[in-house]
Each structure stands twice: as C-alpha cells, then as structure tokens.
PDB file of C-alpha atoms and ligand atoms in Angstrom:
ATOM      1  CA  MET A   1     -14.954 -16.379  28.566  1.00 52.00           C
ATOM      2  CA  SER A   2     -12.908 -16.923  24.911  1.00 69.00           C
ATOM      3  CA  LYS A   3      -9.944 -18.872  24.946  1.00 91.00           C
ATOM      4  CA  LYS A   4      -6.973 -17.095  24.080  1.00 96.00           C
ATOM      5  CA  ILE A   5      -3.819 -17.904  22.905  1.00 98.00           C
ATOM      6  CA  LYS A   6      -0.070 -17.325  22.732  1.00 98.00           C
ATOM      7  CA  ILE A   7       1.946 -18.011  19.495  1.00 98.00           C
ATOM      8  CA  PHE A   8       5.802 -18.361  18.372  1.00 98.00           C
ATOM      9  CA  SER A   9       6.052 -17.812  14.724  1.00 98.00           C
ATOM     10  CA  PRO A  10       9.715 -17.974  13.568  1.00 98.00           C
ATOM     11  CA  ALA A  11      12.049 -16.065  11.514  1.00 98.00           C
ATOM     12  CA  THR A  12      12.955 -16.890   8.261  1.00 98.00           C
ATOM     13  CA  VAL A  13      15.574 -16.441   5.810  1.00 98.00           C
ATOM     14  CA  ALA A  14      14.288 -16.490   2.450  1.00 98.00           C
ATOM     15  CA  ASN A  15      15.649 -17.270  -1.059  1.00 98.00           C
ATOM     16  CA  VAL A  16      18.787 -19.130   0.170  1.00 98.00           C
ATOM     17  CA  ALA A  17      20.663 -17.368  -2.132  1.00 98.00           C
ATOM     18  CA  CYS A  18      19.502 -19.691  -5.492  1.00 98.00           C
ATOM     19  CA  GLY A  19      15.908 -19.695  -4.608  1.00 98.00           C
ATOM     20  CA  PHE A  20      15.037 -15.951  -5.455  1.00 98.00           C
ATOM     21  CA  ASP A  21      11.627 -16.782  -4.505  1.00 98.00           C
ATOM     22  CA  VAL A  22      10.929 -20.135  -4.044  1.00 98.00           C
ATOM     23  CA  MET A  23      13.399 -20.880  -1.589  1.00 98.00           C
ATOM     24  CA  GLY A  24      13.194 -20.225   2.185  1.00 98.00           C
ATOM     25  CA  PHE A  25      13.656 -21.667   5.518  1.00 98.00           C
ATOM     26  CA  ALA A  26      12.462 -21.496   9.647  1.00 98.00           C
ATOM     27  CA  LEU A  27      15.177 -20.618  12.541  1.00 98.00           C
ATOM     28  CA  ASN A  28      14.226 -21.419  15.948  1.00 96.00           C
ATOM     29  CA  SER A  29      15.247 -17.667  17.332  1.00 94.00           C
ATOM     30  CA  PRO A  30      13.972 -15.246  16.933  1.00 95.00           C
ATOM     31  CA  GLY A  31      10.382 -15.010  15.808  1.00 97.00           C
ATOM     32  CA  ASP A  32       7.553 -13.235  16.668  1.00 97.00           C
ATOM     33  CA  GLU A  33       5.218 -13.388  19.872  1.00 97.00           C
ATOM     34  CA  VAL A  34       1.568 -12.655  19.719  1.00 97.00           C
ATOM     35  CA  SER A  35      -1.641 -13.352  21.789  1.00 98.00           C
ATOM     36  CA  MET A  36      -5.143 -13.982  20.155  1.00 98.00           C
ATOM     37  CA  GLU A  37      -8.386 -14.664  21.051  1.00 98.00           C
ATOM     38  CA  LYS A  38     -12.109 -14.060  19.449  1.00 98.00           C
ATOM     39  CA  ASN A  39     -14.036 -11.347  20.007  1.00 97.00           C
ATOM     40  CA  ALA A  40     -17.937 -10.422  19.541  1.00 96.00           C
ATOM     41  CA  SER A  41     -17.311  -7.008  17.627  1.00 96.00           C
ATOM     42  CA  GLY A  42     -17.042  -8.964  14.256  1.00 95.00           C
ATOM     43  CA  LYS A  43     -13.955  -6.888  13.802  1.00 96.00           C
ATOM     44  CA  ILE A  44     -10.123  -7.542  13.422  1.00 97.00           C
ATOM     45  CA  ILE A  45      -8.452  -5.291  16.436  1.00 97.00           C
ATOM     46  CA  LEU A  46      -4.401  -4.697  16.818  1.00 97.00           C
ATOM     47  CA  GLN A  47      -3.015  -4.266  19.426  1.00 97.00           C
ATOM     48  CA  ASP A  48       0.803  -3.057  19.482  1.00 96.00           C
ATOM     49  CA  ASP A  49       3.096  -4.391  22.826  1.00 95.00           C
ATOM     50  CA  THR A  50       6.102  -3.561  20.643  1.00 94.00           C
ATOM     51  CA  PRO A  51       8.490  -1.259  20.693  1.00 94.00           C
ATOM     52  CA  TYR A  52       8.320  -0.994  16.882  1.00 93.00           C
ATOM     53  CA  GLY A  53       5.106   1.442  16.573  1.00 92.00           C
ATOM     54  CA  LEU A  54       3.303  -0.975  14.351  1.00 93.00           C
ATOM     55  CA  PRO A  55       0.625  -0.164  11.751  1.00 92.00           C
ATOM     56  CA  LEU A  56      -2.871  -0.621  13.580  1.00 93.00           C
ATOM     57  CA  GLU A  57      -5.228   0.352  11.147  1.00 93.00           C
ATOM     58  CA  PRO A  58      -6.404  -3.664   9.683  1.00 93.00           C
ATOM     59  CA  GLU A  59      -6.039  -2.042   5.848  1.00 93.00           C
ATOM     60  CA  LYS A  60      -2.408  -1.768   6.351  1.00 93.00           C
ATOM     61  CA  ASN A  61      -1.517  -4.326   8.573  1.00 96.00           C
ATOM     62  CA  ALA A  62      -0.115  -7.372   7.384  1.00 96.00           C
ATOM     63  CA  THR A  63      -1.475  -9.798   9.615  1.00 97.00           C
ATOM     64  CA  ALA A  64      -4.430  -8.344   9.682  1.00 97.00           C
ATOM     65  CA  VAL A  65      -4.872  -8.513   5.600  1.00 98.00           C
ATOM     66  CA  ALA A  66      -3.953 -11.734   5.864  1.00 98.00           C
ATOM     67  CA  LEU A  67      -6.323 -12.297   8.868  1.00 98.00           C
ATOM     68  CA  GLN A  68      -8.776 -10.655   6.602  1.00 98.00           C
ATOM     69  CA  SER A  69      -8.409 -13.178   3.220  1.00 98.00           C
ATOM     70  CA  MET A  70      -8.674 -16.076   5.075  1.00 98.00           C
ATOM     71  CA  LEU A  71     -12.439 -15.074   7.042  1.00 98.00           C
ATOM     72  CA  ASP A  72     -13.079 -13.901   3.448  1.00 97.00           C
ATOM     73  CA  ALA A  73     -12.479 -17.532   2.014  1.00 97.00           C
ATOM     74  CA  ILE A  74     -14.840 -19.394   4.191  1.00 97.00           C
ATOM     75  CA  ARG A  75     -16.983 -16.087   4.572  1.00 96.00           C
ATOM     76  CA  SER A  76     -16.741 -15.773   8.279  1.00 96.00           C
ATOM     77  CA  ARG A  77     -17.187 -12.553   9.888  1.00 96.00           C
ATOM     78  CA  GLN A  78     -16.030 -14.015  13.071  1.00 97.00           C
ATOM     79  CA  GLY A  79     -13.672 -10.902  14.980  1.00 97.00           C
ATOM     80  CA  PHE A  80     -10.320 -11.428  16.653  1.00 98.00           C
ATOM     81  CA  THR A  81      -8.344  -9.414  18.691  1.00 98.00           C
ATOM     82  CA  VAL A  82      -4.554  -9.927  17.874  1.00 98.00           C
ATOM     83  CA  THR A  83      -1.748  -8.342  20.394  1.00 97.00           C
ATOM     84  CA  PHE A  84       1.297  -8.352  19.378  1.00 97.00           C
ATOM     85  CA  LEU A  85       4.257  -9.614  22.224  1.00 96.00           C
ATOM     86  CA  LYS A  86       7.423  -9.570  20.883  1.00 90.00           C
ATOM     87  CA  LYS A  87       8.428  -8.730  17.438  1.00 89.00           C
ATOM     88  CA  ILE A  88      11.188  -9.628  14.768  1.00 93.00           C
ATOM     89  CA  MET A  89      13.026  -6.002  13.736  1.00 90.00           C
ATOM     90  CA  PRO A  90      11.071  -5.207  11.195  1.00 90.00           C
ATOM     91  CA  GLY A  91      12.981  -4.266   7.584  1.00 88.00           C
ATOM     92  CA  SER A  92      15.975  -6.766   9.188  1.00 92.00           C
ATOM     93  CA  GLY A  93      15.476  -9.217   6.074  1.00 94.00           C
ATOM     94  CA  VAL A  94      14.459 -12.912   8.254  1.00 96.00           C
ATOM     95  CA  GLY A  95      11.035 -12.540   7.871  1.00 96.00           C
ATOM     96  CA  SER A  96       9.037  -9.745  10.477  1.00 95.00           C
ATOM     97  CA  SER A  97       5.797  -9.553   8.174  1.00 95.00           C
ATOM     98  CA  ALA A  98       5.553 -12.884   7.179  1.00 97.00           C
ATOM     99  CA  ALA A  99       6.241 -14.011  10.812  1.00 98.00           C
ATOM    100  CA  SER A 100       3.342 -11.781  11.969  1.00 97.00           C
ATOM    101  CA  SER A 101       1.412 -12.855   8.796  1.00 97.00           C
ATOM    102  CA  ALA A 102       1.835 -16.575   9.862  1.00 98.00           C
ATOM    103  CA  ALA A 103       0.959 -16.228  13.148  1.00 98.00           C
ATOM    104  CA  GLY A 104      -2.445 -14.110  12.217  1.00 98.00           C
ATOM    105  CA  VAL A 105      -3.726 -16.816  10.013  1.00 98.00           C
ATOM    106  CA  PHE A 106      -2.218 -19.964  12.167  1.00 98.00           C
ATOM    107  CA  GLY A 107      -3.980 -18.718  15.262  1.00 98.00           C
ATOM    108  CA  ALA A 108      -7.528 -18.002  13.635  1.00 98.00           C
ATOM    109  CA  ASN A 109      -7.279 -21.471  12.248  1.00 98.00           C
ATOM    110  CA  GLU A 110      -6.532 -22.583  15.817  1.00 98.00           C
ATOM    111  CA  LEU A 111      -9.615 -20.763  17.314  1.00 98.00           C
ATOM    112  CA  LEU A 112     -11.645 -21.821  14.418  1.00 97.00           C
ATOM    113  CA  GLY A 113     -11.069 -25.312  14.526  1.00 97.00           C
ATOM    114  CA  ARG A 114      -8.914 -26.142  11.799  1.00 97.00           C
ATOM    115  CA  PRO A 115     -10.352 -25.802   8.448  1.00 97.00           C
ATOM    116  CA  TYR A 116      -7.452 -25.746   6.710  1.00 98.00           C
ATOM    117  CA  THR A 117      -3.908 -27.307   6.751  1.00 98.00           C
ATOM    118  CA  ARG A 118      -0.844 -25.784   7.561  1.00 98.00           C
ATOM    119  CA  LYS A 119       0.088 -26.037   3.784  1.00 98.00           C
ATOM    120  CA  GLU A 120      -3.358 -24.484   2.881  1.00 98.00           C
ATOM    121  CA  LEU A 121      -3.010 -21.357   5.189  1.00 98.00           C
ATOM    122  CA  VAL A 122       0.246 -20.308   2.924  1.00 98.00           C
ATOM    123  CA  GLN A 123      -2.257 -18.732   0.091  1.00 98.00           C
ATOM    124  CA  PHE A 124      -3.490 -16.181   3.118  1.00 98.00           C
ATOM    125  CA  ALA A 125      -0.715 -15.046   4.974  1.00 98.00           C
ATOM    126  CA  MET A 126       1.052 -14.253   1.106  1.00 98.00           C
ATOM    127  CA  GLN A 127      -1.786 -11.555   1.402  1.00 98.00           C
ATOM    128  CA  GLY A 128      -0.024  -9.839   4.302  1.00 97.00           C
ATOM    129  CA  GLU A 129       2.966  -9.965   2.318  1.00 96.00           C
ATOM    130  CA  LYS A 130       1.681  -8.362  -0.551  1.00 96.00           C
ATOM    131  CA  ALA A 131       0.052  -5.887   1.801  1.00 95.00           C
ATOM    132  CA  ALA A 132       4.063  -5.068   3.969  1.00 93.00           C
ATOM    133  CA  SER A 133       5.740  -5.214   0.813  1.00 91.00           C
ATOM    134  CA  GLY A 134       3.812  -5.034  -2.718  1.00 92.00           C
ATOM    135  CA  SER A 135       4.411  -8.449  -3.537  1.00 93.00           C
ATOM    136  CA  ALA A 136       2.371 -11.918  -2.650  1.00 96.00           C
ATOM    137  CA  HIS A 137       6.005 -14.364  -2.540  1.00 97.00           C
ATOM    138  CA  ALA A 138       5.951 -17.354  -0.505  1.00 98.00           C
ATOM    139  CA  ASP A 139       9.487 -18.433   0.595  1.00 98.00           C
ATOM    140  CA  ASN A 140       8.959 -16.446   3.923  1.00 98.00           C
ATOM    141  CA  VAL A 141       5.512 -17.532   5.053  1.00 98.00           C
ATOM    142  CA  ALA A 142       5.515 -21.264   3.556  1.00 98.00           C
ATOM    143  CA  PRO A 143       8.733 -22.454   5.884  1.00 98.00           C
ATOM    144  CA  ALA A 144       7.220 -19.978   8.760  1.00 98.00           C
ATOM    145  CA  LEU A 145       3.757 -21.960   8.324  1.00 98.00           C
ATOM    146  CA  MET A 146       5.196 -25.993   7.559  1.00 98.00           C
ATOM    147  CA  GLY A 147       8.799 -25.524   9.452  1.00 98.00           C
ATOM    148  CA  GLY A 148      11.932 -26.868   7.971  1.00 98.00           C
ATOM    149  CA  PHE A 149      13.037 -25.865   4.289  1.00 98.00           C
ATOM    150  CA  THR A 150      10.441 -25.381   1.694  1.00 98.00           C
ATOM    151  CA  LEU A 151      10.555 -25.355  -2.132  1.00 98.00           C
ATOM    152  CA  VAL A 152       7.704 -22.997  -3.989  1.00 98.00           C
ATOM    153  CA  ARG A 153       7.666 -25.235  -6.947  1.00 98.00           C
ATOM    154  CA  SER A 154       4.714 -22.548  -8.440  1.00 98.00           C
ATOM    155  CA  TYR A 155       2.804 -19.623  -8.178  1.00 98.00           C
ATOM    156  CA  SER A 156       0.238 -20.208 -10.401  1.00 97.00           C
ATOM    157  CA  PRO A 157      -1.588 -22.825  -9.056  1.00 98.00           C
ATOM    158  CA  LEU A 158       0.410 -22.657  -5.742  1.00 98.00           C
ATOM    159  CA  ASP A 159       2.468 -25.479  -5.114  1.00 98.00           C
ATOM    160  CA  VAL A 160       4.738 -25.682  -1.665  1.00 98.00           C
ATOM    161  CA  ILE A 161       7.096 -28.360  -1.491  1.00 98.00           C
ATOM    162  CA  PRO A 162       8.375 -29.363   2.138  1.00 98.00           C
ATOM    163  CA  VAL A 163      12.123 -30.205   1.599  1.00 98.00           C
ATOM    164  CA  PRO A 164      14.178 -32.431   4.461  1.00 96.00           C
ATOM    165  CA  SER A 165      17.206 -31.358   5.638  1.00 92.00           C
ATOM    166  CA  PRO A 166      20.419 -32.677   7.334  1.00 95.00           C
ATOM    167  CA  GLU A 167      21.206 -30.928  10.985  1.00 96.00           C
ATOM    168  CA  ILE A 168      22.541 -27.846   9.725  1.00 97.00           C
ATOM    169  CA  TYR A 169      22.943 -24.333  11.747  1.00 98.00           C
ATOM    170  CA  ALA A 170      22.619 -21.227  10.245  1.00 98.00           C
ATOM    171  CA  THR A 171      24.525 -18.135  11.248  1.00 98.00           C
ATOM    172  CA  VAL A 172      22.091 -14.661  10.201  1.00 98.00           C
ATOM    173  CA  ILE A 173      24.012 -10.895  11.422  1.00 98.00           C
ATOM    174  CA  HIS A 174      21.913  -8.607  11.228  1.00 97.00           C
ATOM    175  CA  PRO A 175      23.897  -5.015  10.677  1.00 96.00           C
ATOM    176  CA  GLN A 176      21.814  -2.511  11.757  1.00 93.00           C
ATOM    177  CA  ILE A 177      20.416  -0.382   8.851  1.00 89.00           C
ATOM    178  CA  GLU A 178      17.089  -0.792   7.602  1.00 86.00           C
ATOM    179  CA  VAL A 179      16.564  -2.042   3.998  1.00 88.00           C
ATOM    180  CA  ARG A 180      13.108  -1.939   3.083  1.00 89.00           C
ATOM    181  CA  THR A 181      11.852  -5.414   0.766  1.00 90.00           C
ATOM    182  CA  SER A 182       9.794  -3.029  -1.556  1.00 89.00           C
ATOM    183  CA  ASP A 183      12.767  -1.047  -2.279  1.00 91.00           C
ATOM    184  CA  SER A 184      15.467  -3.861  -2.940  1.00 93.00           C
ATOM    185  CA  ARG A 185      12.932  -5.630  -5.349  1.00 94.00           C
ATOM    186  CA  LYS A 186      12.023  -2.223  -7.546  1.00 94.00           C
ATOM    187  CA  ILE A 187      16.046  -2.553  -7.884  1.00 95.00           C
ATOM    188  CA  LEU A 188      15.887  -5.824  -9.920  1.00 95.00           C
ATOM    189  CA  ARG A 189      16.468  -6.390 -13.483  1.00 93.00           C
ATOM    190  CA  GLN A 190      13.658  -8.149 -15.038  1.00 93.00           C
ATOM    191  CA  GLU A 191      15.549  -9.636 -17.645  1.00 96.00           C
ATOM    192  CA  VAL A 192      17.627 -12.753 -16.836  1.00 97.00           C
ATOM    193  CA  PRO A 193      20.563 -13.788 -19.684  1.00 98.00           C
ATOM    194  CA  ILE A 194      19.855 -17.530 -20.207  1.00 98.00           C
ATOM    195  CA  LYS A 195      23.654 -18.142 -19.464  1.00 98.00           C
ATOM    196  CA  LYS A 196      23.053 -16.648 -15.932  1.00 98.00           C
ATOM    197  CA  ALA A 197      19.324 -18.625 -15.468  1.00 98.00           C
ATOM    198  CA  VAL A 198      21.561 -21.922 -16.441  1.00 98.00           C
ATOM    199  CA  GLU A 199      23.887 -21.277 -13.821  1.00 98.00           C
ATOM    200  CA  GLN A 200      21.212 -19.914 -11.362  1.00 98.00           C
ATOM    201  CA  TRP A 201      18.680 -22.938 -11.699  1.00 98.00           C
ATOM    202  CA  GLY A 202      21.320 -26.253 -11.423  1.00 98.00           C
ATOM    203  CA  ASN A 203      22.347 -24.537  -8.435  1.00 98.00           C
ATOM    204  CA  VAL A 204      18.815 -24.572  -7.559  1.00 98.00           C
ATOM    205  CA  ALA A 205      18.426 -28.053  -8.457  1.00 98.00           C
ATOM    206  CA  GLY A 206      21.511 -28.927  -6.417  1.00 98.00           C
ATOM    207  CA  LEU A 207      20.669 -26.871  -3.232  1.00 98.00           C
ATOM    208  CA  VAL A 208      17.848 -29.527  -3.437  1.00 98.00           C
ATOM    209  CA  ALA A 209      19.670 -32.482  -4.199  1.00 98.00           C
ATOM    210  CA  GLY A 210      21.680 -31.758  -1.162  1.00 98.00           C
ATOM    211  CA  LEU A 211      19.277 -31.213   1.049  1.00 98.00           C
ATOM    212  CA  PHE A 212      17.016 -34.577   0.456  1.00 98.00           C
ATOM    213  CA  THR A 213      20.647 -36.504   0.683  1.00 98.00           C
ATOM    214  CA  ASN A 214      22.194 -34.901   3.456  1.00 97.00           C
ATOM    215  CA  ASP A 215      25.310 -33.872   1.579  1.00 98.00           C
ATOM    216  CA  TYR A 216      27.111 -31.329   2.626  1.00 98.00           C
ATOM    217  CA  ASP A 217      29.183 -30.199   0.023  1.00 98.00           C
ATOM    218  CA  LEU A 218      26.350 -30.218  -2.594  1.00 98.00           C
ATOM    219  CA  ILE A 219      24.914 -27.993  -0.717  1.00 98.00           C
ATOM    220  CA  GLY A 220      27.828 -25.880  -0.203  1.00 98.00           C
ATOM    221  CA  ARG A 221      28.422 -26.349  -3.931  1.00 98.00           C
ATOM    222  CA  SER A 222      24.998 -24.831  -4.662  1.00 98.00           C
ATOM    223  CA  LEU A 223      24.906 -21.723  -2.587  1.00 98.00           C
ATOM    224  CA  HIS A 224      25.384 -19.312  -5.221  1.00 98.00           C
ATOM    225  CA  ASP A 225      23.091 -16.396  -6.368  1.00 98.00           C
ATOM    226  CA  VAL A 226      24.535 -15.043  -9.921  1.00 98.00           C
ATOM    227  CA  ILE A 227      21.124 -12.973 -10.451  1.00 98.00           C
ATOM    228  CA  VAL A 228      19.998 -11.213  -7.218  1.00 98.00           C
ATOM    229  CA  GLU A 229      22.555 -11.109  -5.028  1.00 98.00           C
ATOM    230  CA  PRO A 230      25.312  -9.166  -7.026  1.00 98.00           C
ATOM    231  CA  VAL A 231      22.302  -6.326  -7.507  1.00 97.00           C
ATOM    232  CA  ARG A 232      21.400  -6.111  -3.817  1.00 97.00           C
ATOM    233  CA  ALA A 233      24.914  -6.679  -2.262  1.00 97.00           C
ATOM    234  CA  LEU A 234      25.753  -2.611  -3.264  1.00 95.00           C
ATOM    235  CA  LEU A 235      22.524  -1.729  -0.419  1.00 95.00           C
ATOM    236  CA  ILE A 236      24.847  -3.825   2.280  1.00 96.00           C
ATOM    237  CA  PRO A 237      27.577  -1.954   3.108  1.00 95.00           C
ATOM    238  CA  GLU A 238      30.521  -4.726   3.509  1.00 96.00           C
ATOM    239  CA  PHE A 239      29.029  -7.574   1.900  1.00 98.00           C
ATOM    240  CA  TYR A 240      31.455  -8.694  -0.020  1.00 98.00           C
ATOM    241  CA  THR A 241      34.181  -8.628   2.968  1.00 98.00           C
ATOM    242  CA  ILE A 242      31.527  -9.799   5.515  1.00 98.00           C
ATOM    243  CA  LYS A 243      30.778 -12.891   3.161  1.00 98.00           C
ATOM    244  CA  GLN A 244      34.251 -13.773   2.751  1.00 98.00           C
ATOM    245  CA  ALA A 245      35.298 -14.082   6.467  1.00 98.00           C
ATOM    246  CA  ALA A 246      32.191 -16.567   7.055  1.00 98.00           C
ATOM    247  CA  LEU A 247      33.732 -18.708   3.901  1.00 98.00           C
ATOM    248  CA  ASP A 248      36.902 -18.653   5.411  1.00 98.00           C
ATOM    249  CA  ALA A 249      35.309 -19.463   8.775  1.00 98.00           C
ATOM    250  CA  GLY A 250      34.135 -22.568   7.780  1.00 98.00           C
ATOM    251  CA  ALA A 251      30.487 -21.632   6.144  1.00 98.00           C
ATOM    252  CA  LEU A 252      29.309 -24.436   3.834  1.00 98.00           C
ATOM    253  CA  GLY A 253      27.585 -21.158   2.085  1.00 98.00           C
ATOM    254  CA  CYS A 254      26.456 -17.445   2.411  1.00 98.00           C
ATOM    255  CA  SER A 255      24.538 -15.133   1.094  1.00 98.00           C
ATOM    256  CA  ILE A 256      21.978 -12.315   1.807  1.00 98.00           C
ATOM    257  CA  SER A 257      18.696 -13.410   3.858  1.00 98.00           C
ATOM    258  CA  GLY A 258      15.764 -12.074   2.114  1.00 97.00           C
ATOM    259  CA  SER A 259      15.760  -9.367   0.782  1.00 96.00           C
ATOM    260  CA  GLY A 260      18.674  -7.815   3.499  1.00 96.00           C
ATOM    261  CA  PRO A 261      20.261  -6.562   4.910  1.00 96.00           C
ATOM    262  CA  SER A 262      20.729  -9.222   7.304  1.00 97.00           C
ATOM    263  CA  ILE A 263      23.651 -12.331   5.963  1.00 98.00           C
ATOM    264  CA  PHE A 264      23.118 -15.948   6.345  1.00 98.00           C
ATOM    265  CA  ALA A 265      25.514 -19.106   6.379  1.00 98.00           C
ATOM    266  CA  LEU A 266      25.248 -22.402   6.986  1.00 98.00           C
ATOM    267  CA  SER A 267      27.734 -23.962   8.350  1.00 98.00           C
ATOM    268  CA  ARG A 268      27.575 -28.120   9.197  1.00 97.00           C
ATOM    269  CA  ASN A 269      27.697 -27.643  12.798  1.00 98.00           C
ATOM    270  CA  GLU A 270      27.697 -25.427  15.908  1.00 98.00           C
ATOM    271  CA  LYS A 271      30.911 -25.285  16.246  1.00 98.00           C
ATOM    272  CA  ILE A 272      31.677 -24.012  12.659  1.00 98.00           C
ATOM    273  CA  ALA A 273      28.318 -21.923  12.699  1.00 98.00           C
ATOM    274  CA  GLN A 274      29.416 -20.179  15.943  1.00 98.00           C
ATOM    275  CA  LYS A 275      33.099 -19.535  14.669  1.00 98.00           C
ATOM    276  CA  VAL A 276      31.501 -17.837  11.317  1.00 98.00           C
ATOM    277  CA  ALA A 277      29.321 -15.815  13.911  1.00 98.00           C
ATOM    278  CA  GLN A 278      32.365 -14.316  15.289  1.00 98.00           C
ATOM    279  CA  ALA A 279      34.073 -13.974  11.717  1.00 98.00           C
ATOM    280  CA  MET A 280      31.247 -12.280  10.161  1.00 98.00           C
ATOM    281  CA  GLN A 281      30.904 -10.088  13.661  1.00 98.00           C
ATOM    282  CA  ASP A 282      34.207  -8.610  13.925  1.00 98.00           C
ATOM    283  CA  GLY A 283      33.432  -8.045  10.115  1.00 97.00           C
ATOM    284  CA  PHE A 284      31.360  -5.310  11.408  1.00 97.00           C
ATOM    285  CA  ASN A 285      32.921  -4.646  14.210  1.00 97.00           C
ATOM    286  CA  LYS A 286      36.088  -3.672  12.266  1.00 97.00           C
ATOM    287  CA  VAL A 287      34.099  -0.677  10.346  1.00 96.00           C
ATOM    288  CA  GLY A 288      31.682   0.364  13.430  1.00 96.00           C
ATOM    289  CA  ILE A 289      28.410  -0.833  12.019  1.00 96.00           C
ATOM    290  CA  GLU A 290      26.282  -2.110  14.655  1.00 96.00           C
ATOM    291  CA  ASN A 291      25.099  -5.456  14.855  1.00 97.00           C
ATOM    292  CA  HIS A 292      23.257  -8.017  15.919  1.00 96.00           C
ATOM    293  CA  VAL A 293      24.482 -11.874  15.334  1.00 97.00           C
ATOM    294  CA  PHE A 294      22.814 -15.505  15.838  1.00 96.00           C
ATOM    295  CA  VAL A 295      22.743 -18.829  15.407  1.00 98.00           C
ATOM    296  CA  SER A 296      20.233 -21.026  15.307  1.00 97.00           C
ATOM    297  CA  GLN A 297      19.627 -24.906  14.191  1.00 97.00           C
ATOM    298  CA  ILE A 298      16.672 -25.414  11.338  1.00 98.00           C
ATOM    299  CA  ASN A 299      12.980 -25.003  13.093  1.00 98.00           C
ATOM    300  CA  LYS A 300      11.374 -27.903  11.460  1.00 97.00           C
ATOM    301  CA  GLU A 301       7.644 -27.587  13.070  1.00 97.00           C
ATOM    302  CA  GLY A 302       7.373 -23.633  11.839  1.00 98.00           C
ATOM    303  CA  VAL A 303       4.328 -21.418  14.017  1.00 98.00           C
ATOM    304  CA  ARG A 304       3.102 -23.097  17.305  1.00 98.00           C
ATOM    305  CA  ILE A 305       1.111 -22.521  20.154  1.00 98.00           C
ATOM    306  CA  VAL A 306       3.258 -21.547  23.609  1.00 97.00           C
ATOM    307  CA  GLY A 307       0.692 -20.881  25.617  1.00 91.00           C
TER     308      GLY A 307
HETATM  309  N1  HSE B 401      12.086 -13.481  -2.062  1.00 76.01           N
HETATM  310  C1  HSE B 401      11.880 -12.081  -1.466  1.00 76.01           C
HETATM  311  C2  HSE B 401      12.308 -11.056  -1.656  1.00 76.01           C
HETATM  312  C3  HSE B 401      11.608 -12.569   0.169  1.00 76.01           C
HETATM  313  O1  HSE B 401      14.150 -11.448  -2.100  1.00 76.01           O
HETATM  314  O2  HSE B 401      12.205  -9.959  -2.070  1.00 76.01           O
HETATM  315  C4  HSE B 401      11.874 -10.764   1.109  1.00 76.01           C
HETATM  316  O3  HSE B 401      11.982 -11.765   2.588  1.00 76.01           O
END
C-alpha cells in the first residue's frame, strides 16, 4: 500500500505593509490540512472534505496546477491523490491558495524522495497562485514553504531570501466579506510617483533591517504602505478605524493582509497582540461587521508533515 501523509500548511501574511509582492510571513494558525498519497492512475485526483466547494478539475485547482508544474519539471507521470481536509477560507487575505499550493508541492516532493529543496519548490507553488489569481506572486508561497519572514529580492531570476525575525506576534482580523485577489490587483495604479517610491523602498529596507537587528521600533516605523494600502483600503469597510484602534492599543504597525480583506498588526509581545485583537474586534463589532480574529507567533518552520 502506498504511504499516505498528512500535511499542515500555514496561512501567510503577504506584503507586510510596505513590501507589495516581495515581503511575507507565515503564521502558526490557521492553516490548511491536506492528505496526499501516490496513485497508479498517472493523474492528479482531488477530493474535498471542506465546506468550501473547491474546484476539483485539476486545471482549475491551484494545488493541482502547482503540483503538475513540478511533475512536468522532473518529467514524472506519477499520479497523486490529494484530499483537502481543512482549508483556510478562500478570499480571506491570508494566503488560502498559497497554503494549498505549498502543501501540494511539498507533499509530492516528500513522497518522491525530495528532489527539491523548500526554496526550489517556490517556483512551482507560484504556478498555483497564477491559476488562482492571474498573478504568479511568491510573497505567500515563499513563507508558506520556508517559514518565517521571506523577501522576494527578484522574480526574474527568482531569488527568495529568508529574513530572521525577533519574537513578534501577529494579530489578524478577518471581516466576513470576500475580496478576490484578482479584483484587488486590478484596481492598483500601474505607475508610482518617484516621491512615493522613495518612501516605500526606504520602508522596505527599514523593515528588513529591523527584522535582522531585532529593532522593534525600526520595524514599527517601517510598517507603512503609501502605494497599495490607500487604494485597497476602499475595499475594506472601516479600515482606517480598525487600523487606528490597533495602533492605539500598542501595535507596532497595522496594514492590509495580502490583498485583503483581512487586516494584520504586529506587536512586540502576546499581551499587546491580544489587546490589539480586542480593539480591532470592538471596531468591527460596533458597526455590525461579523469577524474572526486570531493571534499567532510567526511560524518559523513552514509547511510540515503532521501524520
Ligand atoms: N502580493 C499579493 C497582492 C498577495 O497583494 O496582491 C496576495 O495575497
């Protein structure tokens, strides 16, 4: 009988305010749970045990597209059966398609005797992102596969850099509305005034420097997005009220998680992160917007086998 493995693949926060398409980090929870085994059919067979009605045609499913691109690269005709057991809610802004794409390529890589490193798997998981959103961004799949904070220094050629971080806590609140990544990318302006670009790259460099040197104040000063957040904030009701509430409660910084609608904040300890969670939740509750909030440390390991 072929070996069956169960995989946990973490939710991720992409962009991290200033780093559109280049910065991201992984969370301890929530995440996807997927089981995988080889099959003899030569096909990718998908099964859905989640409440989300995931697309099960391989060409429309991010996990299958990612997995197929890896199999093509090694000229393998191995079949796999993938069962989605638990799924991050699609369209929530915490890397739902990335978590399952990462799980698919990671699981196949394990079952095939690890032809690739985690970093090398990023290029394949990106194909899943392309299928899901039309854009092969790596700022969710890289932290999902490699854990911690990651920086995509370049897309061509792909150059992903792991970035160490101090003990830091993320608060993420998900208002129960759906924002599709493809839609929230379409509304972005294609040109950036040089003045704003200067501000933004100063902040990206500051964020990376702060993470490397455990400088919480520098991290906080750098968590500003003057390019993407002002446009996407329009898609999230009460965004600025929630952000201000998080900052008033002591967060180092707060912005949109990935393409939204989730909003994330970073805090220097768990106590503050919980206070921030309460403040953000109060903000949405006050206007009757249903929401889920969670507090998590940074997941340093990335996708892993859990059974
Ligand atoms: N960098 C991507 C975006 C992440 O902001 O569109 C999507 O999760």
